[in-house]
Tab-separated table of C-alpha atoms and ligand atoms in Angstrom:
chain	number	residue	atom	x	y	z
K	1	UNK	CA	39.546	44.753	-8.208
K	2	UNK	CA	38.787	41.363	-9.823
K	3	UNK	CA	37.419	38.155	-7.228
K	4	UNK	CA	40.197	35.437	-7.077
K	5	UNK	CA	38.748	32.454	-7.870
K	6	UNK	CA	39.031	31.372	-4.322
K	7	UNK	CA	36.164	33.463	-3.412
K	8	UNK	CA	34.063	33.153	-6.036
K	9	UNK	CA	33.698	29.504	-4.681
K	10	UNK	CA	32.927	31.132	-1.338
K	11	UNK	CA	29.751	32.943	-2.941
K	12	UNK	CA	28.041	29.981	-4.748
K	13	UNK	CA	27.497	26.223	-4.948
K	14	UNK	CA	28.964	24.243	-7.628
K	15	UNK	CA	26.030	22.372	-8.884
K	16	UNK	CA	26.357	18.133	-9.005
K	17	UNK	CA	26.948	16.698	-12.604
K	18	UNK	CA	23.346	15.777	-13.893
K	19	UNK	CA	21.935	12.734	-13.155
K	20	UNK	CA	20.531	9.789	-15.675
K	21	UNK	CA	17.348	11.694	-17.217
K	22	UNK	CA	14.803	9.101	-15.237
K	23	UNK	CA	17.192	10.022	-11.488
K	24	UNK	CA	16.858	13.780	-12.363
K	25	UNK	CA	12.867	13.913	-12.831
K	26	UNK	CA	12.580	11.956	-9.330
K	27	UNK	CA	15.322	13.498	-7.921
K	28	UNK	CA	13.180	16.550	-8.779
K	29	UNK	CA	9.849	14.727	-7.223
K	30	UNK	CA	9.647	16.323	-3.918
K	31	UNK	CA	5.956	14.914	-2.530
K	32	UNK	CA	4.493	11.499	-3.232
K	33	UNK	CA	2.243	13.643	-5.317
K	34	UNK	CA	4.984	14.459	-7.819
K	35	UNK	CA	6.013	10.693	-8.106
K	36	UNK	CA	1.943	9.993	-8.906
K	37	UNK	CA	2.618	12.661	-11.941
K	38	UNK	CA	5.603	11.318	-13.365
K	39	UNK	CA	4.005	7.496	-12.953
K	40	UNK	CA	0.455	8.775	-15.221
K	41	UNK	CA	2.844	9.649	-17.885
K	42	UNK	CA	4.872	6.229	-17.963
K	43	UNK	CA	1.458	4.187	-18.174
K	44	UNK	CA	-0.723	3.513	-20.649
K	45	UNK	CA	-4.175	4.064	-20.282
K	46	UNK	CA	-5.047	0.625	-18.964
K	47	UNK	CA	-2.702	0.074	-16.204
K	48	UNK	CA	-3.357	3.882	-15.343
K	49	UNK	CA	-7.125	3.818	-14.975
K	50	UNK	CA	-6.210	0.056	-12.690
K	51	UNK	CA	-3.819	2.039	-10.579
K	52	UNK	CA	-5.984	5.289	-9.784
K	53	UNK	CA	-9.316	4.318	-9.913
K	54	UNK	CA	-11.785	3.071	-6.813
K	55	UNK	CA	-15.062	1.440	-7.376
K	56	UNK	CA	-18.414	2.801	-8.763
K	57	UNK	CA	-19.470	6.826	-8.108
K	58	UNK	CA	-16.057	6.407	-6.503
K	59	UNK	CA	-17.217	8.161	-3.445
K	60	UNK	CA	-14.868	6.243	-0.895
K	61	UNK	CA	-11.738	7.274	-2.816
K	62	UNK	CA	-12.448	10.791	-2.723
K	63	UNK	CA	-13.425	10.680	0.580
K	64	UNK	CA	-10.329	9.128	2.353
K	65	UNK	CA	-8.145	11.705	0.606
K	66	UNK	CA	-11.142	14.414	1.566
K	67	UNK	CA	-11.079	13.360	5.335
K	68	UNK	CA	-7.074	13.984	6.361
K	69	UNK	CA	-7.896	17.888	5.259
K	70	UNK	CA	-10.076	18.108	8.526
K	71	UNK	CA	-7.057	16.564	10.469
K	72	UNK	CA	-5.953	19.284	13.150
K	73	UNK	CA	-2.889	19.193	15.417
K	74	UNK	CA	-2.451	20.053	18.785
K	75	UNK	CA	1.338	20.808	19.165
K	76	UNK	CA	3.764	20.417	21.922
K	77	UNK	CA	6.146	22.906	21.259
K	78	UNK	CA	8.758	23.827	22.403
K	79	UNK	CA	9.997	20.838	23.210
K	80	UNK	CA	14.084	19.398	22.077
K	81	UNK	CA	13.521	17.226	18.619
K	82	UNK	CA	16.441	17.136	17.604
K	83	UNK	CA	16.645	13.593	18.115
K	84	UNK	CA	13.514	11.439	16.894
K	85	UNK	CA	13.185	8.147	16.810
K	86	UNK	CA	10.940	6.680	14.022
K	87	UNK	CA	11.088	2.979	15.229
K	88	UNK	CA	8.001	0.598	16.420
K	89	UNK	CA	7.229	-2.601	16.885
K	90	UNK	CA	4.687	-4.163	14.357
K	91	UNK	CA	3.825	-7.859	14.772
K	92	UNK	CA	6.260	-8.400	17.397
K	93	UNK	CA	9.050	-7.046	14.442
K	94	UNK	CA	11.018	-3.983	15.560
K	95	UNK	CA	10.921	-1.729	12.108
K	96	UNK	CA	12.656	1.434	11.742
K	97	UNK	CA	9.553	3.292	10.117
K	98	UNK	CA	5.928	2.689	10.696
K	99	UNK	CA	5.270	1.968	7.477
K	100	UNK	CA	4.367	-1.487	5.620
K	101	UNK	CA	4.176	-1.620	1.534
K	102	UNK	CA	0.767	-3.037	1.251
K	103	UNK	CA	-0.324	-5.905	-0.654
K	104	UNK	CA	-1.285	-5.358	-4.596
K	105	UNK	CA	-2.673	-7.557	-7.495
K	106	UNK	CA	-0.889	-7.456	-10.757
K	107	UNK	CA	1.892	-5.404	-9.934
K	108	UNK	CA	4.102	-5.962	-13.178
K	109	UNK	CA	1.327	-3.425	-15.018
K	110	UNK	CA	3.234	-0.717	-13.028
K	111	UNK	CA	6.429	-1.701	-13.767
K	112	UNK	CA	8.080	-5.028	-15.220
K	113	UNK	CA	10.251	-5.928	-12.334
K	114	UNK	CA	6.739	-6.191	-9.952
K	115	UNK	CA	7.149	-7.356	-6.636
K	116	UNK	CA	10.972	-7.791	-6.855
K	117	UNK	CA	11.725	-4.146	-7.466
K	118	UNK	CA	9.245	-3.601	-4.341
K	119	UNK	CA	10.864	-5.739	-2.331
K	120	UNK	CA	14.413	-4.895	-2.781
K	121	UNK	CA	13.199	-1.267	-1.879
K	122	UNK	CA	10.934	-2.704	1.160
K	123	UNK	CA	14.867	-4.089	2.565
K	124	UNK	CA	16.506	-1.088	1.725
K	125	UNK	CA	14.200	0.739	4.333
K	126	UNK	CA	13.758	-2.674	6.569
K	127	UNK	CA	10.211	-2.350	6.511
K	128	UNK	CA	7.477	-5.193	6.101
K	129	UNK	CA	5.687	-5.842	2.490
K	130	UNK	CA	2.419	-7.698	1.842
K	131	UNK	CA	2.072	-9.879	-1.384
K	132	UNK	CA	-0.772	-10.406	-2.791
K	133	UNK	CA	-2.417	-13.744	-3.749
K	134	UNK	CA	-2.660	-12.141	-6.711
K	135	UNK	CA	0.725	-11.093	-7.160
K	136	UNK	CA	2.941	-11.460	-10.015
K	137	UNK	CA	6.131	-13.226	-8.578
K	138	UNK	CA	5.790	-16.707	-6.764
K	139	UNK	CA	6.314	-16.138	-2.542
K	140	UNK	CA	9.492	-18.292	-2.833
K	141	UNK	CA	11.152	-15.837	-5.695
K	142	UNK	CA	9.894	-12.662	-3.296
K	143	UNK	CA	11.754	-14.514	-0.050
K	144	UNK	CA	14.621	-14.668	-1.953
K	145	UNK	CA	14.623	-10.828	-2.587
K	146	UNK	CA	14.718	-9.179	1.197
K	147	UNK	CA	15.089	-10.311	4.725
K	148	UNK	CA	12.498	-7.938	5.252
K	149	UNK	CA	9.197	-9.159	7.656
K	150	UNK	CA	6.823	-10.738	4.773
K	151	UNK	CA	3.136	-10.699	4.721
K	152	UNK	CA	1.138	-13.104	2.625
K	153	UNK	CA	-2.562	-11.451	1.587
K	154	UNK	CA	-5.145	-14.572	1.021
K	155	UNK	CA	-7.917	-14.063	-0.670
K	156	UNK	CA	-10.365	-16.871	1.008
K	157	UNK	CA	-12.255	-18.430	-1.640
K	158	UNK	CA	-14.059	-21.314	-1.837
K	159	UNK	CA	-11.234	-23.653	-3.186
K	160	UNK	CA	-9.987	-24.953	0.270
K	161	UNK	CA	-7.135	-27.243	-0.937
K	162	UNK	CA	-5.794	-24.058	-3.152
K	163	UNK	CA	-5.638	-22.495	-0.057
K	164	UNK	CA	-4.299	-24.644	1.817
K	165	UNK	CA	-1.464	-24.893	-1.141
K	166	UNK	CA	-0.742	-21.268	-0.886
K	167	UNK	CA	-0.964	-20.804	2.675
K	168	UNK	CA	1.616	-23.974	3.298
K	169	UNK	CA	4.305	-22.073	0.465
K	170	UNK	CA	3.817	-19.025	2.188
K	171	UNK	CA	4.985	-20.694	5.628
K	172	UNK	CA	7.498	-22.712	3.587
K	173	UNK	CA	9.010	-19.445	2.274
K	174	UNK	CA	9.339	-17.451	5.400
K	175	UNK	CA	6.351	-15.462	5.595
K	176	UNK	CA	5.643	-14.168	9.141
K	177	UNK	CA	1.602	-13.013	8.844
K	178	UNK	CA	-1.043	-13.926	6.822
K	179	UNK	CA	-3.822	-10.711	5.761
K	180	UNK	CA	-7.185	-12.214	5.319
K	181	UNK	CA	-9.595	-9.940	3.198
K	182	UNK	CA	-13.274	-9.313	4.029
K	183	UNK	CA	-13.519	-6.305	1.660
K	184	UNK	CA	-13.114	-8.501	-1.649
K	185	UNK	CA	-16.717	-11.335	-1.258
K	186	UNK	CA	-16.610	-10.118	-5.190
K	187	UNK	CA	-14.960	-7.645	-7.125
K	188	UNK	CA	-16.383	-4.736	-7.120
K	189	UNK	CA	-17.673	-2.957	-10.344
K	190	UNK	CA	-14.491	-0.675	-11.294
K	191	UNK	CA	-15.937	1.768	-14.058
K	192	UNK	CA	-13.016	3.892	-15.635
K	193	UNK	CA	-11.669	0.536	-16.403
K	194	UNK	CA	-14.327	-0.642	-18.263
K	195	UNK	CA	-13.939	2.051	-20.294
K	196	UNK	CA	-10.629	1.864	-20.660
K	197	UNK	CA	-10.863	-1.023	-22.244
K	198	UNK	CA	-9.012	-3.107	-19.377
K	199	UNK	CA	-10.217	-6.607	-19.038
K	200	UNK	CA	-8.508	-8.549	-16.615
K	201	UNK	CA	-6.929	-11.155	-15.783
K	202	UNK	CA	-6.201	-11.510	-19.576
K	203	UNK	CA	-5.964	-8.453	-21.556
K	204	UNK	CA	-7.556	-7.235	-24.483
K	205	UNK	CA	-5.893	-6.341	-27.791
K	206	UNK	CA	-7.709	-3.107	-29.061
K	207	UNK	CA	-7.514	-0.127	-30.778
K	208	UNK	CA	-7.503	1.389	-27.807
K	209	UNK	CA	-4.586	-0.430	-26.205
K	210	UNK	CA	-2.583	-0.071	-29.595
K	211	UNK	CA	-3.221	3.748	-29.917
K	212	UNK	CA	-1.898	3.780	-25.899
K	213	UNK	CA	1.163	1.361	-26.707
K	214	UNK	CA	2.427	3.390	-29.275
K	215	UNK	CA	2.171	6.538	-26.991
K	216	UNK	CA	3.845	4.735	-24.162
K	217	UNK	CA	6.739	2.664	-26.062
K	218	UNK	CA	8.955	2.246	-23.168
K	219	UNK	CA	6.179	0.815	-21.031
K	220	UNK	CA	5.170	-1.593	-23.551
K	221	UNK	CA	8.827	-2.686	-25.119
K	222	UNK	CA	9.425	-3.503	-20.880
K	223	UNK	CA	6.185	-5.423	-21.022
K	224	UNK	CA	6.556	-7.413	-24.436
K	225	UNK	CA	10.576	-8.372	-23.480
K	226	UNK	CA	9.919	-9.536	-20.149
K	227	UNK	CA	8.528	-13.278	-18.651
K	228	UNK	CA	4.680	-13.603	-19.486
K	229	UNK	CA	2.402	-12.044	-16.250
K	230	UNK	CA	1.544	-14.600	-14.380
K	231	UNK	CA	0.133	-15.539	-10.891
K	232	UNK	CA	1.939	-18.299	-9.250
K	233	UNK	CA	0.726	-18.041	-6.071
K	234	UNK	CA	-2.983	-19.655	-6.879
K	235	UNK	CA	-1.447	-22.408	-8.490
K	236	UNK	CA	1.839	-24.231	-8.815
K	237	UNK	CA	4.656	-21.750	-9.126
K	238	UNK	CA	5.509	-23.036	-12.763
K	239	UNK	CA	1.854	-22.397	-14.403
K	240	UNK	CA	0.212	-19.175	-15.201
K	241	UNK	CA	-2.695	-19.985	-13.005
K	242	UNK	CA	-4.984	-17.006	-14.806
K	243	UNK	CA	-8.088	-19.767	-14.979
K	244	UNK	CA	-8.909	-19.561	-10.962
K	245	UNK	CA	-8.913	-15.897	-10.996
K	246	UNK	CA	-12.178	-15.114	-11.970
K	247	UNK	CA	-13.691	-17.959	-9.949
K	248	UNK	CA	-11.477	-16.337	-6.844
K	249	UNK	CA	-14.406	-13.582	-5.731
K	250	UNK	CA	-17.179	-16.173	-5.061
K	251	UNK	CA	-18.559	-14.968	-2.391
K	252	UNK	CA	-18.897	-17.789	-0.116
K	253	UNK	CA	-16.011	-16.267	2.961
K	254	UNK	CA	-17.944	-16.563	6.275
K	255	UNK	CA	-16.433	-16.598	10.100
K	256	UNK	CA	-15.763	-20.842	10.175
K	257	UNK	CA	-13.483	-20.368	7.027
K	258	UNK	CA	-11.228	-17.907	9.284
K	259	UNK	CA	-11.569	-19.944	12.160
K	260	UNK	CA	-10.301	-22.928	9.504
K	261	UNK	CA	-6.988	-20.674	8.727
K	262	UNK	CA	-6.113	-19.975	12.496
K	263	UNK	CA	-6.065	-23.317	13.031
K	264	UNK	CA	-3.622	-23.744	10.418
K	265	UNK	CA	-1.396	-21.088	10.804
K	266	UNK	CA	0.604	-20.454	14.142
K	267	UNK	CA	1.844	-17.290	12.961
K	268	UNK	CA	-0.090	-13.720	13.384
K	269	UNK	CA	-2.939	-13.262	11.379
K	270	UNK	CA	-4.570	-9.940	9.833
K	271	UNK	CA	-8.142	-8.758	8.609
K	272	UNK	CA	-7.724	-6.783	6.121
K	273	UNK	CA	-10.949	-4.806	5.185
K	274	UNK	CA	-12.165	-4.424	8.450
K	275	UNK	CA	-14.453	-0.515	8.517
K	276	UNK	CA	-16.459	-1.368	11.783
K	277	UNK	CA	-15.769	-1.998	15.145
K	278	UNK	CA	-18.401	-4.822	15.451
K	279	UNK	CA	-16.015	-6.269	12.192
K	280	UNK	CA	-12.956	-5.442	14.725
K	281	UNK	CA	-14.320	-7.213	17.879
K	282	UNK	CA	-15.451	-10.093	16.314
K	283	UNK	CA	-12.060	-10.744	14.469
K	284	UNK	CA	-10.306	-10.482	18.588
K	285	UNK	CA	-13.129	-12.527	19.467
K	286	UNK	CA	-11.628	-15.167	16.878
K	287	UNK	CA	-8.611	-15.133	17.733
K	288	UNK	CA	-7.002	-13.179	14.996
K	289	UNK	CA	-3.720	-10.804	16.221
K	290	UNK	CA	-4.709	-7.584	14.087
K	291	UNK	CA	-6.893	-5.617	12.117
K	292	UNK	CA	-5.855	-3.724	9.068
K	293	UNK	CA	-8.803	-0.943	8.901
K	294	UNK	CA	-8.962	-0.213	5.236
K	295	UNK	CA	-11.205	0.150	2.465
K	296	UNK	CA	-9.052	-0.923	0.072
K	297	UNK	CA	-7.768	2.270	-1.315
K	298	UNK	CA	-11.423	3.165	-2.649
K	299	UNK	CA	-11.713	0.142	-4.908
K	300	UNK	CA	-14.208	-1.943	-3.152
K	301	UNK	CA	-17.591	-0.912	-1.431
K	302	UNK	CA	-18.362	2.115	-2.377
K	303	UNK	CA	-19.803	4.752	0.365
K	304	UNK	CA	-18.039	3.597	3.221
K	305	UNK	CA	-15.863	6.183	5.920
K	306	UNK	CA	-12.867	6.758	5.115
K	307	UNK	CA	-10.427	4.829	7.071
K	308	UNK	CA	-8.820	7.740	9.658
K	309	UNK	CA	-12.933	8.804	10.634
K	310	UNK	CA	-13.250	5.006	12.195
K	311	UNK	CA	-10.032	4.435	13.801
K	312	UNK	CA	-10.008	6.056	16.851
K	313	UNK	CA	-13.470	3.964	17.593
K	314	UNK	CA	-11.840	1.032	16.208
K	315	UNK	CA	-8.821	1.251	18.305
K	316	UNK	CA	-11.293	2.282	21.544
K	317	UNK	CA	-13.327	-1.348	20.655
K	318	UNK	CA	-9.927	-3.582	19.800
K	319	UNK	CA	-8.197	-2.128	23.326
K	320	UNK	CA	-4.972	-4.145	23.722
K	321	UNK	CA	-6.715	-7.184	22.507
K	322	UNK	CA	-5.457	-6.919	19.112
K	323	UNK	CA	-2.902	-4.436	16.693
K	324	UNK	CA	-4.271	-2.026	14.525
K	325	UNK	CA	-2.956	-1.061	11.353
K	326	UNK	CA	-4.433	1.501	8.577
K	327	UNK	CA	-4.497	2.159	5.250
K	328	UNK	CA	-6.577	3.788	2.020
K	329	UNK	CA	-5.476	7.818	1.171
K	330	UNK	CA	-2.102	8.132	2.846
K	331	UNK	CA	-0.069	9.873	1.143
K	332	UNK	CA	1.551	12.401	3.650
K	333	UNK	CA	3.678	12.347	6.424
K	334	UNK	CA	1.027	14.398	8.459
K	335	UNK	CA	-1.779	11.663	7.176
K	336	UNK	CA	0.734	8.984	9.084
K	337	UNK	CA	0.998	11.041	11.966
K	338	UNK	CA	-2.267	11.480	12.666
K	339	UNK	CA	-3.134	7.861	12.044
K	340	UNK	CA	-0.305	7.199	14.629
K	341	UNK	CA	-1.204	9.094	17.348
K	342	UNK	CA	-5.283	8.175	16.868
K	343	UNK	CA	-3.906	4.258	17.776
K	344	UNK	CA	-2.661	2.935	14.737
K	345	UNK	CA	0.478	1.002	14.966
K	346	UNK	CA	1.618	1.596	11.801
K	347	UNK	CA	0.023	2.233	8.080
K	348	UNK	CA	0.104	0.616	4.607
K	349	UNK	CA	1.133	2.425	1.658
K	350	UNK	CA	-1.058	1.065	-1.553
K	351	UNK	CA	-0.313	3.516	-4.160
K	352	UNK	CA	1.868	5.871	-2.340
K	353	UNK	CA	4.422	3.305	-3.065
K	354	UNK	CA	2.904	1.920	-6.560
K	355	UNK	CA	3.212	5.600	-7.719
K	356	UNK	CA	7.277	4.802	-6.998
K	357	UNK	CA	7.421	2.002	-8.875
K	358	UNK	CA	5.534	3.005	-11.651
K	359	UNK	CA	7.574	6.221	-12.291
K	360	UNK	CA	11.241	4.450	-12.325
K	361	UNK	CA	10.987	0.907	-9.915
K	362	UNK	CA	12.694	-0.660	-7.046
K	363	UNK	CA	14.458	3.551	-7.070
K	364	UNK	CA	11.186	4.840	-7.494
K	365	UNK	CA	9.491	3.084	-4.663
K	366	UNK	CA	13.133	3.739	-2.414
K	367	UNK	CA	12.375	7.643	-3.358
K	368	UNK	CA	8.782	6.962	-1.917
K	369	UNK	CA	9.472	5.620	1.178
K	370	UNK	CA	12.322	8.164	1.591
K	371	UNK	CA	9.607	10.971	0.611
K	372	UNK	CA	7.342	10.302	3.310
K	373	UNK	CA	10.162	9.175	5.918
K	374	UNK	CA	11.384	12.849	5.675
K	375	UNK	CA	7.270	14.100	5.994
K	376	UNK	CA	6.815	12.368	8.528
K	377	UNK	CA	9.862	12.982	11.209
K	378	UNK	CA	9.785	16.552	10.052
K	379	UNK	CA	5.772	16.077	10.975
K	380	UNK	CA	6.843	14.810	14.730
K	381	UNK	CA	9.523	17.166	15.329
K	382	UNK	CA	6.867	20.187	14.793
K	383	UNK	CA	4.137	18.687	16.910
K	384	UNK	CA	6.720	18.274	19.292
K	385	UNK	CA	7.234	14.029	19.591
K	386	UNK	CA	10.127	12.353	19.953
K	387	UNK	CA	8.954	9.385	19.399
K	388	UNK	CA	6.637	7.030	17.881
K	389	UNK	CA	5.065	6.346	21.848
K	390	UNK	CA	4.357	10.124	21.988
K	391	UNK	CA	1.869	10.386	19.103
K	392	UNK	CA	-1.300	10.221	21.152
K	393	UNK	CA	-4.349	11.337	21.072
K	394	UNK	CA	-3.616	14.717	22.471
K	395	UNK	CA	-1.998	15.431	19.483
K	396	UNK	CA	-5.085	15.630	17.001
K	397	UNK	CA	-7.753	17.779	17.978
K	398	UNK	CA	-11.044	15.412	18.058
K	399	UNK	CA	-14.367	17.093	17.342
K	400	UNK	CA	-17.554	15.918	19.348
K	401	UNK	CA	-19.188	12.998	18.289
K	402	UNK	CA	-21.485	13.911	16.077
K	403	UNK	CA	-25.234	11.841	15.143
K	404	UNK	CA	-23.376	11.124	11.365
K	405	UNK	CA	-20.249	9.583	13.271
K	406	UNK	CA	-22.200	7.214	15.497
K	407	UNK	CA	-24.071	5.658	12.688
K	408	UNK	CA	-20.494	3.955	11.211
K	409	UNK	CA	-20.130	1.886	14.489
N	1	LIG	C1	-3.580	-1.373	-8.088
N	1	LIG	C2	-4.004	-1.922	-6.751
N	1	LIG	C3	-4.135	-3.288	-6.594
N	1	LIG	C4	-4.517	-3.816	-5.361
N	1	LIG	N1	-4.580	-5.179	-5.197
N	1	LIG	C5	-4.834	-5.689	-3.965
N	1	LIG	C6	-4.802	-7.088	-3.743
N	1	LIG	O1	-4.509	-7.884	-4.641
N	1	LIG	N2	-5.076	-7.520	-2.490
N	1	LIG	C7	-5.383	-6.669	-1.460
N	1	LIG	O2	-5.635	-7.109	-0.344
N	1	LIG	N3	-5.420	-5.346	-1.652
N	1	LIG	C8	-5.139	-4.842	-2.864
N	1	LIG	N4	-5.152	-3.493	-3.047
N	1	LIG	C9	-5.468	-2.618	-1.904
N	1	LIG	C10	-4.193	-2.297	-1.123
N	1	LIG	O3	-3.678	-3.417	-0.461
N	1	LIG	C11	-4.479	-1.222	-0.079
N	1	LIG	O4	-5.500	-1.652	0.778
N	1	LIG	C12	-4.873	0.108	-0.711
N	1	LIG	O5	-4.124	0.345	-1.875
N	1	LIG	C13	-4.667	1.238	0.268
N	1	LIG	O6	-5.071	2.447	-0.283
N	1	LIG	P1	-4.058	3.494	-0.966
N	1	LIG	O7	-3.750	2.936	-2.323
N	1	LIG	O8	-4.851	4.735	-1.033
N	1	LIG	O9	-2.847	3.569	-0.091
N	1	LIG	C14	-4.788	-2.950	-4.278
N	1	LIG	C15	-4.649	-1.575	-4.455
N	1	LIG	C16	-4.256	-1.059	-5.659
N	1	LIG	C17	-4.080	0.426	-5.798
């Protein structure tokens, strides 16, 4: 005898109308890894070899993404997760993931909404996002975006009124930290852009770049129809400001030039860059609330650790003193975790969210954060922590110090 209808429904799942063609293909992405594939085909050449590339032999890239495959957990199972809370406090800001969006230069090359696509995302998850003093979108249009905690990047150079400028709007605008590089004293030499073709701050019209426009049409009709790139936040909000850029890397950051910030800013205040603990304990020893140990995704000094190999001596040196926060490689929820429970407070996502909004924006970056939410409370409920203040250091299995280890201190 025939089914009824009635039970035919029992036996399968009536599948959802599609989606829009750009919601199916992330809809589809189910690791950060999958956004990264769909954002390489959206941009051309230029912007792609800017996004993915890290400085010189590029030996620091590889290596932080290298270093989380020697990460080993210690579970406690069994144990009830059913309920876990993903909450911490970061900055004295209770956020509902330990996550931050980090701070990026030129952000409208991944996708022409920049910084305001990134920061309606960064409210939609209540999570803090750095802007860069390189950005693309002035702080005061960024405020106006998300109620979000804000973090202003600086890079110190040796134009003191321009900082003071940018650090005052930054105040003026609501931002609650300030990150102060010492990763960036120049730029360093990034070679895959060089050849392809990508001169910045103002780019170059080449065969090159025409042969990649035409293969990338959407990418470069959303360029062409949108406001000119600009950075307004190293010069008055209304010019394009691209003249002090190259002067910006000049070297000339020492100790007395952070001292000179503290003393003007009453918020908390951030090194970014920071790979050593004799870099961590002098920045407590200045007075400076946190530490951000990165290496700047791979793009800067070329040959250094990767990030999670220093920070459990970096959090030993900083003690309560001072927060630390992490970033270059993460892409996982298990790379969070691990970070976590070696003493990190909470991590920065660099291209792990760029990756977001290059494939489809402010959903694309959402998708992200979403992405690695789920990795990472799936990621505490099998090592068996309910919450953030159970990742410790039990939970990673630690090898002996070995003579390579002691020579990063
Ligand atoms: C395209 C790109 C641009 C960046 N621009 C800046 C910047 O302007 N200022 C800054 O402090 N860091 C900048 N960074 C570094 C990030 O803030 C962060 O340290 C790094 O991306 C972390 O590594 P991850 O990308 O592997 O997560 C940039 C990173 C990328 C990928």
């Amino acid at each position: 005898m025939a089914m009824k209808p009635s039970e035919i429904f029992h036996l399968v799942r009536v599948a959802r109308p599609p989606a829009p063609y750009g919601a199916r293909r992330l809809a589809r992405c189910v690791t950060i890894e999958d956004v990264a594939r769909v954002a390489r085909r959206r941009l051309p050449l230029g912007a792609r070899s800017y996004l993915e590339n890290g400085g010189e032999g590029q030996h620091t890239l590889r290596r932080d993404r290298a270093a989380f495959r020697d990460v080993r957990f210690q579970p406690r199972q069994p144990c009830d997760v059913s309920d876990v809370d993903t909450s911490t406090t970061v900055l004295g800001r209770r956020i509902p993931l330990p996550f931050a969006l980090s701070p990026v230069g030129a952000p409208r090359l991944m996708h022409y909404e920049g910084e305001l696509a990134v920061a309606r995302a960064a409210r939609h998850a209540g999570i803090p996002y750095g802007i860069s003093t390189l950005g693309n979108t002035s702080v005061e249009d960024v405020a106006a975006q998300t109620d979000t905690p804000l973090w202003f990047q600086m890079y110190v150079w040796g134009d003191r009124s321009r900082i003071k400028q940018a650090v005052a709007r930054a105040k003026a605008a609501g931002f609650e930290a300030l990150l102060l590089n010492i990763d960036t004293a120049v730029r360093s030499e990034r070679v895959p852009e060089k050849h392809a073709g990508l001169t910045l701050p103002r780019p170059e019209l080449s065969l090159t770049t025409l042969f990649e426009g035409a293969l990338h049409p959407a990418w470069v009709w959303r360029f062409l129809t949108s406001p000119t790139v600009s950075f307004p936040n190293i010069g008055p909000p209304d010019q394009r400001s691209l003249e002090v850029m190259p002067d910006m890397f000049d070297g000339t950051v020492v100790w007395e030039d952070l001292d000179w910030i503290r003393r003007m800013w009453d918020g908390p205040i951030v090194l970014k860059g920071v790979t050593t603990v004799g870099q961590a304990a002098q920045a407590v020893d200045h007075g400076l609330d946190a530490v951000i140990v990165s290496n700047h995704g791979g793009r800067q000094l070329d040959h250094l650790p990767a990030t999670i190999e220093v920070l459990p001596r970096i959090v030993d040196a900083v003690g309560d003193r001072a927060e630390v926060l992490v970033d270059s490689g993460f892409r996982r929820g298990t790379d969070i975790t691990a970070a976590l429970a070696l003493g990190a407070k909470a991590v920065l996502l660099g291209r792990a969210h760029l990756y977001g909004l290059a494939a489809a924006g402010e959903a694309g970056v959402r998708h992200c954060i979403d992405i690695l939410a789920r990795e990472l409370r799936m990621t505490m409920q099998l090592c068996g922590a309910r919450s953030i203040a159970d990742l410790d250091r039990g939970l990673v299995y630690q090898p002996p110090e070995s003579g390579a280890a002691a020579v990063h201190r």
